[in-house]
mmCIF file of C-alpha atoms in Angstrom:
data_model
loop_
_atom_site.group_PDB
_atom_site.id
_atom_site.type_symbol
_atom_site.label_atom_id
_atom_site.label_comp_id
_atom_site.label_asym_id
_atom_site.label_seq_id
_atom_site.Cartn_x
_atom_site.Cartn_y
_atom_site.Cartn_z
ATOM 1 C CA UNK F 117 34.562 119.909 38.736
ATOM 2 C CA UNK F 118 35.809 122.035 41.672
ATOM 3 C CA UNK F 119 32.386 123.782 41.903
ATOM 4 C CA UNK F 120 30.763 120.388 42.351
ATOM 5 C CA UNK F 121 32.517 119.807 45.668
ATOM 6 C CA UNK F 122 31.044 123.008 47.092
ATOM 7 C CA UNK F 123 27.542 122.829 45.573
ATOM 8 C CA UNK F 124 26.133 119.638 47.080
ATOM 9 C CA UNK F 125 25.390 118.693 50.713
ATOM 10 C CA UNK F 126 26.862 115.184 50.308
ATOM 11 C CA UNK F 127 30.603 115.242 51.013
ATOM 12 C CA UNK F 128 32.543 114.568 47.814
ATOM 13 C CA UNK F 129 36.041 113.136 48.101
ATOM 14 C CA UNK F 130 36.920 113.233 44.402
ATOM 15 C CA UNK F 131 35.295 113.895 41.021
ATOM 16 C CA UNK F 132 36.420 113.564 37.410
ATOM 17 C CA UNK F 133 34.914 113.358 33.944
ATOM 18 C CA UNK F 134 34.786 109.895 32.397
ATOM 19 C CA UNK F 135 36.832 110.173 29.188
ATOM 20 C CA UNK F 136 34.881 111.790 26.352
ATOM 21 C CA UNK F 137 31.435 111.076 27.825
ATOM 22 C CA UNK F 138 29.079 113.507 29.514
ATOM 23 C CA UNK F 139 29.270 111.430 32.709
ATOM 24 C CA UNK F 140 31.277 112.205 35.812
ATOM 25 C CA UNK F 141 32.704 109.748 38.323
ATOM 26 C CA UNK F 142 32.072 111.132 41.813
ATOM 27 C CA UNK F 143 33.349 109.496 44.988
ATOM 28 C CA UNK F 144 31.218 110.359 48.004
ATOM 29 C CA UNK F 145 32.145 110.012 51.648
ATOM 30 C CA UNK F 146 30.524 106.961 53.231
ATOM 31 C CA UNK F 147 28.929 103.985 51.529
ATOM 32 C CA UNK F 148 25.717 105.493 50.145
ATOM 33 C CA UNK F 149 25.199 107.452 46.961
ATOM 34 C CA UNK F 150 22.758 110.394 47.088
ATOM 35 C CA UNK F 151 19.846 110.239 44.653
ATOM 36 C CA UNK F 152 20.596 113.730 43.288
ATOM 37 C CA UNK F 153 23.239 116.426 43.406
ATOM 38 C CA UNK F 154 23.008 120.095 42.504
ATOM 39 C CA UNK F 155 25.660 121.375 40.096
ATOM 40 C CA UNK F 156 25.604 124.779 38.367
ATOM 41 C CA UNK F 157 21.885 125.271 38.993
ATOM 42 C CA UNK F 158 21.047 121.831 37.638
ATOM 43 C CA UNK F 159 19.779 118.768 39.436
ATOM 44 C CA UNK F 160 21.533 115.554 38.373
ATOM 45 C CA UNK F 161 20.601 111.955 39.189
ATOM 46 C CA UNK F 162 23.378 109.836 40.723
ATOM 47 C CA UNK F 163 23.862 106.124 40.109
ATOM 48 C CA UNK F 164 26.416 103.717 41.582
ATOM 49 C CA UNK F 165 29.303 103.156 39.162
ATOM 50 C CA UNK F 166 29.761 99.567 38.035
ATOM 51 C CA UNK F 167 32.986 99.412 36.043
ATOM 52 C CA UNK F 168 33.108 96.953 33.156
ATOM 53 C CA UNK F 169 36.060 95.489 31.305
ATOM 54 C CA UNK F 170 36.402 97.104 27.887
ATOM 55 C CA UNK F 171 35.806 94.893 24.860
ATOM 56 C CA UNK F 172 37.393 96.025 21.603
ATOM 57 C CA UNK F 173 34.785 96.172 18.851
ATOM 58 C CA UNK F 174 37.424 95.412 16.223
ATOM 59 C CA UNK F 175 39.392 92.422 17.603
ATOM 60 C CA UNK F 176 36.790 91.213 20.162
ATOM 61 C CA UNK F 177 39.320 90.923 22.980
ATOM 62 C CA UNK F 178 39.361 92.468 26.431
ATOM 63 C CA UNK F 179 41.568 95.443 27.095
ATOM 64 C CA UNK F 180 42.166 97.584 24.048
ATOM 65 C CA UNK F 181 39.555 99.956 22.696
ATOM 66 C CA UNK F 182 39.006 100.183 18.973
ATOM 67 C CA UNK F 183 41.032 103.404 18.716
ATOM 68 C CA UNK F 184 44.142 101.644 20.131
ATOM 69 C CA UNK F 185 43.512 98.126 18.762
ATOM 70 C CA UNK F 186 46.628 96.350 17.432
ATOM 71 C CA UNK F 187 44.704 95.103 14.362
ATOM 72 C CA UNK F 188 44.752 97.280 11.231
ATOM 73 C CA UNK F 189 41.858 99.763 10.955
ATOM 74 C CA UNK F 190 40.582 97.951 7.858
ATOM 75 C CA UNK F 191 40.112 94.638 9.707
ATOM 76 C CA UNK F 192 36.526 93.589 10.377
ATOM 77 C CA UNK F 193 35.477 90.573 12.431
ATOM 78 C CA UNK F 194 31.954 89.186 12.488
ATOM 79 C CA UNK F 195 30.353 90.227 15.809
ATOM 80 C CA UNK F 196 28.705 86.793 16.139
ATOM 81 C CA UNK F 197 31.321 84.221 15.073
ATOM 82 C CA UNK F 198 34.517 86.372 15.075
ATOM 83 C CA UNK F 199 35.347 85.280 11.513
ATOM 84 C CA UNK F 200 37.550 87.736 9.605
ATOM 85 C CA UNK F 201 35.080 89.312 7.168
ATOM 86 C CA UNK F 202 37.404 92.060 5.963
ATOM 87 C CA UNK F 203 37.452 90.805 2.375
ATOM 88 C CA UNK F 204 33.775 89.848 2.141
ATOM 89 C CA UNK F 205 31.486 92.138 0.191
ATOM 90 C CA UNK F 206 28.465 93.523 2.066
ATOM 91 C CA UNK F 207 26.131 91.204 0.114
ATOM 92 C CA UNK F 208 28.233 88.070 0.766
ATOM 93 C CA UNK F 209 27.011 85.851 3.564
ATOM 94 C CA UNK F 210 29.047 83.378 5.578
ATOM 95 C CA UNK F 211 28.237 80.316 7.658
ATOM 96 C CA UNK F 212 27.774 82.113 10.965
ATOM 97 C CA UNK F 213 27.744 79.971 14.104
ATOM 98 C CA UNK F 214 28.181 81.873 17.392
ATOM 99 C CA UNK F 215 31.691 81.377 18.772
ATOM 100 C CA UNK F 216 33.310 83.511 21.437
ATOM 101 C CA UNK F 217 36.843 84.663 20.744
ATOM 102 C CA UNK F 218 37.494 85.013 24.480
ATOM 103 C CA UNK F 219 36.416 81.647 25.907
ATOM 104 C CA UNK F 220 35.647 79.636 22.736
ATOM 105 C CA UNK F 221 32.069 79.173 23.999
ATOM 106 C CA UNK F 222 28.981 78.958 21.783
ATOM 107 C CA UNK F 223 27.955 82.607 22.149
ATOM 108 C CA UNK F 224 29.006 85.849 20.474
ATOM 109 C CA UNK F 225 32.225 87.501 21.661
ATOM 110 C CA UNK F 226 30.191 90.580 22.512
ATOM 111 C CA UNK F 227 27.834 88.634 24.815
ATOM 112 C CA UNK F 228 27.683 89.737 28.435
ATOM 113 C CA UNK F 229 27.021 86.061 29.315
ATOM 114 C CA UNK F 230 30.649 85.148 28.516
ATOM 115 C CA UNK F 231 32.277 83.745 31.701
ATOM 116 C CA UNK F 232 35.649 85.278 30.759
ATOM 117 C CA UNK F 233 34.046 88.698 30.381
ATOM 118 C CA UNK F 234 32.133 88.278 33.664
ATOM 119 C CA UNK F 235 35.380 87.410 35.476
ATOM 120 C CA UNK F 236 37.051 90.487 33.995
ATOM 121 C CA UNK F 237 34.082 92.648 35.052
ATOM 122 C CA UNK F 238 34.268 91.248 38.601
ATOM 123 C CA UNK F 239 38.006 91.970 38.724
ATOM 124 C CA UNK F 240 37.422 95.547 37.518
ATOM 125 C CA UNK F 241 34.785 96.069 40.221
ATOM 126 C CA UNK F 242 37.116 94.654 42.883
ATOM 127 C CA UNK F 243 39.995 96.920 41.775
ATOM 128 C CA UNK F 244 37.693 99.969 41.745
ATOM 129 C CA UNK F 245 36.473 99.135 45.250
ATOM 130 C CA UNK F 246 40.094 98.945 46.502
ATOM 131 C CA UNK F 247 40.925 102.322 44.921
ATOM 132 C CA UNK F 248 37.861 103.922 46.524
ATOM 133 C CA UNK F 249 38.691 102.412 49.926
ATOM 134 C CA UNK F 250 42.256 103.730 49.644
ATOM 135 C CA UNK F 251 40.949 107.194 48.739
ATOM 136 C CA UNK F 252 38.521 107.178 51.671
ATOM 137 C CA UNK F 253 41.301 106.057 54.026
ATOM 138 C CA UNK F 254 43.520 108.873 52.755
ATOM 139 C CA UNK F 255 40.778 111.470 53.378
ATOM 140 C CA UNK F 256 39.860 110.178 56.849
ATOM 141 C CA UNK F 257 43.486 110.041 57.990
ATOM 142 C CA UNK F 258 43.899 113.726 57.079
ATOM 143 C CA UNK F 259 46.612 113.406 54.406
#
């Protein structure tokens, strides 16, 4: 990532890879994001980062990812009604009425329309904005 700082005309304050993805999180100086950057002879499109709260695909709660979920690896919940379907055979059906495990609303736990999930997403965005502002302040004060 060090080469990235030197290869683009936009001033980069920090850059890091995002976990095991092929995406990088780049913090630019100022409030605008350039459309493209040049890195190792390639031209890459830049998009503003909008952090989202992580929803575990196993327990349908906010916070843990599936790889660190407290539920046993064999546990399966229905993605629509959150019913424990671990012991159901693949051909067995169940009375499936959408019910959110987060807010108890009449939508799937995985729905982006869930007000609890939207609040968590807004909080994540607010925390990210504070971290970026702190980083920009640190760089402009010369520390």
